[in-house]
GROMACS .gro file of N, CA and C in nm:
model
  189
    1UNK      N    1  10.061  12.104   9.832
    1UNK     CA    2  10.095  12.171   9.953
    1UNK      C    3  10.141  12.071  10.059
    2UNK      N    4  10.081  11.941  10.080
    2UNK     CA    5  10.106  11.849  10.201
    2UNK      C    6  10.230  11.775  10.143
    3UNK      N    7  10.275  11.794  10.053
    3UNK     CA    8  10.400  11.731   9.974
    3UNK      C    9  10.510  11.812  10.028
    4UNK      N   10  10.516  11.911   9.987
    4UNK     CA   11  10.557  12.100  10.047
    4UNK      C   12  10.609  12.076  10.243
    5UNK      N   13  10.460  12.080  10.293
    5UNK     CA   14  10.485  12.093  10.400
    5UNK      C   15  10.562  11.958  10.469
    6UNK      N   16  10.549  11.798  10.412
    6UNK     CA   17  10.632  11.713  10.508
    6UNK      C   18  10.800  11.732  10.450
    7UNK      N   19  10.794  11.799  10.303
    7UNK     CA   20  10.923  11.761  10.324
    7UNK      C   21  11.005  11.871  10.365
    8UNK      N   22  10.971  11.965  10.453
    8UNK     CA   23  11.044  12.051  10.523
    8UNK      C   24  10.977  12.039  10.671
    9UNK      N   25  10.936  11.883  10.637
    9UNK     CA   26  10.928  11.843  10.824
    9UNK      C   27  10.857  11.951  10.947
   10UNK      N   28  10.742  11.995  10.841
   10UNK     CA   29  10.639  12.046  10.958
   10UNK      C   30  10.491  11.999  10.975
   11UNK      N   31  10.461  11.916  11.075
   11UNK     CA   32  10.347  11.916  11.120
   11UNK      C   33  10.274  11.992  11.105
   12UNK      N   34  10.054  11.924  11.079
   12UNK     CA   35  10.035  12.018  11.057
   12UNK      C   36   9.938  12.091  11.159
   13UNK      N   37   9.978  12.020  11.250
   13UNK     CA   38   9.997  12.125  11.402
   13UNK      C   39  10.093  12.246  11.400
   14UNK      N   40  10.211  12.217  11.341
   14UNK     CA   41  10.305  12.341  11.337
   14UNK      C   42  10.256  12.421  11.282
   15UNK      N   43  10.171  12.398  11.149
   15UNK     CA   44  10.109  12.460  11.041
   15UNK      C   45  10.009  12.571  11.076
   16UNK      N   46   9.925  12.471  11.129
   16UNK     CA   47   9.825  12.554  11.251
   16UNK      C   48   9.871  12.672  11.331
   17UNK      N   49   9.943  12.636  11.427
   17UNK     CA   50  10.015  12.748  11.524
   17UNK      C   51  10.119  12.866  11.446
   18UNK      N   52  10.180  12.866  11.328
   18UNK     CA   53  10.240  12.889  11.270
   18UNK      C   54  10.183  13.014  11.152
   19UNK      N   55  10.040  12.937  11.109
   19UNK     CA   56   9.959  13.038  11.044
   19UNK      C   57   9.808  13.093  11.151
   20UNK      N   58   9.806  13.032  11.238
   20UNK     CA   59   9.699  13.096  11.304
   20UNK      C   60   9.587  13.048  11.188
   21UNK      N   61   9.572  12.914  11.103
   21UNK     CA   62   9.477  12.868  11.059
   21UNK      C   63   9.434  12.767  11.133
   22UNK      N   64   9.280  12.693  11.136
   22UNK     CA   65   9.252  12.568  11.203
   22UNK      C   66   9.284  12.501  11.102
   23UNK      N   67   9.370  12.381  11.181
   23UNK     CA   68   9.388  12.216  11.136
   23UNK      C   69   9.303  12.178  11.005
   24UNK      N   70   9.162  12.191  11.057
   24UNK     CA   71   9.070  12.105  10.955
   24UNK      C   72   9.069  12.229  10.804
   25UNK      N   73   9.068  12.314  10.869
   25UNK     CA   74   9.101  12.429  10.705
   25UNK      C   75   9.203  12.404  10.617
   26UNK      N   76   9.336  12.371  10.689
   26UNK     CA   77   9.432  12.322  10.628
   26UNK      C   78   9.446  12.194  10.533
   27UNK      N   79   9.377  12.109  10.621
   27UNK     CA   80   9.379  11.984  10.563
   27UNK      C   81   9.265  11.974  10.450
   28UNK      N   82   9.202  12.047  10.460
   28UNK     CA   83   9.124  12.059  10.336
   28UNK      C   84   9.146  12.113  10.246
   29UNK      N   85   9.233  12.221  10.294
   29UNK     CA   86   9.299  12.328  10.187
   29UNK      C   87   9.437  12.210  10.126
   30UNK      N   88   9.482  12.164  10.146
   30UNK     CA   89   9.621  12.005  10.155
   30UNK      C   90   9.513  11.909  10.016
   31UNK      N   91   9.409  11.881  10.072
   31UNK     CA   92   9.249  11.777  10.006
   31UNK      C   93   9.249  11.840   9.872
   32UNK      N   94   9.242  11.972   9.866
   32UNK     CA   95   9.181  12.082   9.741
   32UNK      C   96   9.053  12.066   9.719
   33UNK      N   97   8.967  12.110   9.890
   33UNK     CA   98   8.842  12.086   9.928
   33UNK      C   99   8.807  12.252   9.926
   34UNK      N  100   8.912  12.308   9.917
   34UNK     CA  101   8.880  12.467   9.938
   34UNK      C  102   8.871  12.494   9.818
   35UNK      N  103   8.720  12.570   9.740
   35UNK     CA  104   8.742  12.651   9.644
   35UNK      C  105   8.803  12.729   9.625
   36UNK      N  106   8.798  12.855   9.679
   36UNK     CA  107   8.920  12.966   9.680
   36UNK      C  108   8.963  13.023   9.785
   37UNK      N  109   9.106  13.092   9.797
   37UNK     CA  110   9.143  13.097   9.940
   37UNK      C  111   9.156  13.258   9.934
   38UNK      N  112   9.121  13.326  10.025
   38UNK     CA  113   9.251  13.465  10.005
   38UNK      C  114   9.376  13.465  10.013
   39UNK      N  115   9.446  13.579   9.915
   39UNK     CA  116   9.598  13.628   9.910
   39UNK      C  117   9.636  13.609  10.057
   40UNK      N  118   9.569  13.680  10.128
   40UNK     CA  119   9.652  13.666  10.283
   40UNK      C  120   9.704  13.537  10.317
   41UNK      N  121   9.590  13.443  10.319
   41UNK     CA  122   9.621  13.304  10.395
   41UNK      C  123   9.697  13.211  10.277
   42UNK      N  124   9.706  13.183  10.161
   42UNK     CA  125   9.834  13.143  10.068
   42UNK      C  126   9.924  13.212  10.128
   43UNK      N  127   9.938  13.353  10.137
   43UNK     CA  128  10.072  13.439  10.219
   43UNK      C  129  10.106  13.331  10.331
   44UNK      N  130  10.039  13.340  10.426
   44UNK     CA  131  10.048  13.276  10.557
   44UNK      C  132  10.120  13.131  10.494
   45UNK      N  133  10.029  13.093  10.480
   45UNK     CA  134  10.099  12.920  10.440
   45UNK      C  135  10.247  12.920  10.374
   46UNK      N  136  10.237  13.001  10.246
   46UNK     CA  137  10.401  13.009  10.201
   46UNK      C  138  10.514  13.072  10.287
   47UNK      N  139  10.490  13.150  10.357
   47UNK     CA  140  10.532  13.217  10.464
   47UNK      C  141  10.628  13.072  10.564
   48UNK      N  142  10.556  12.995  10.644
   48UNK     CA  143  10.613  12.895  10.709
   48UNK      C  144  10.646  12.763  10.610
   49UNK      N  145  10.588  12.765  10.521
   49UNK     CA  146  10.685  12.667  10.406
   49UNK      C  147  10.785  12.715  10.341
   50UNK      N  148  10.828  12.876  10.389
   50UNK     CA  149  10.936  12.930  10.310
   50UNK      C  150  10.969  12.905  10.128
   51UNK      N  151  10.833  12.946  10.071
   51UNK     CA  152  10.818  12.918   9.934
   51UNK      C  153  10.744  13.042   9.851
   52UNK      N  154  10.752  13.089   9.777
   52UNK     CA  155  10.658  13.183   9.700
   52UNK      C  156  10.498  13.103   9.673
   53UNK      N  157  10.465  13.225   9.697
   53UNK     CA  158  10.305  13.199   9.711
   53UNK      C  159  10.258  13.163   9.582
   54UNK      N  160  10.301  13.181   9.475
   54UNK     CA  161  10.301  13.169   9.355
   54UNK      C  162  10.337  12.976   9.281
   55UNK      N  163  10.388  12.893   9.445
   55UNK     CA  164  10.429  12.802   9.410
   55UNK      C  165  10.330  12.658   9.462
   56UNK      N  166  10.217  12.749   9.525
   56UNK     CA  167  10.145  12.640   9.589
   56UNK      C  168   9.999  12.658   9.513
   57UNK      N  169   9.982  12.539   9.490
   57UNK     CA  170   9.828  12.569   9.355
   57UNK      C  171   9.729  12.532   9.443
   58UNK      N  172   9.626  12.617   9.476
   58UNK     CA  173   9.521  12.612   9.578
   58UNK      C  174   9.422  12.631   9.459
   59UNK      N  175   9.402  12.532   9.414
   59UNK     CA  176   9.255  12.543   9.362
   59UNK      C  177   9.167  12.408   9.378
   60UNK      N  178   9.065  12.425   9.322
   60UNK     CA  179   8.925  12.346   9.363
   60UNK      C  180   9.001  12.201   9.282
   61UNK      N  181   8.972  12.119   9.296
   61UNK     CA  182   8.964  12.002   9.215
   61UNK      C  183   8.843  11.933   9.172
   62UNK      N  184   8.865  11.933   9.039
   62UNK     CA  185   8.757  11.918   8.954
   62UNK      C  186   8.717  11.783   8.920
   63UNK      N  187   8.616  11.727   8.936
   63UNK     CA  188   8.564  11.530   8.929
   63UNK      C  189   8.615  11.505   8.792
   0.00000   0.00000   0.00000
């Protein structure tokens, strides 16, 4: 996702204001600190990365 979001040059302050998520959610959700997210907020995020939701892999990362 943080690959995603710099190379269409958005901050992720933009990110923030943009999805109405906090910063530190994001960047954790960016980390793959978030176990699982809801449909809505992948919506949201692909939404201002202009990408199918289907293209950003939000899952846990495993040791």
């Amino acid at each position: 996702m943080r690959a995603l979001r710099l190379a269409r040059n958005v901050s992720i302050r933009q990110m923030e204001a943009q999805t109405g998520l906090n910063r530190g959610y994001l960047s954790r959700l960016e980390r793959g600190r978030i176990r699982d997210t809801s449909v809505e907020k992948v919506q949201r995020v692909a939404t201002v990365l202009d990408i199918s939701p289907d293209l950003l892999e939000l899952k846990e990362k495993t040791p």
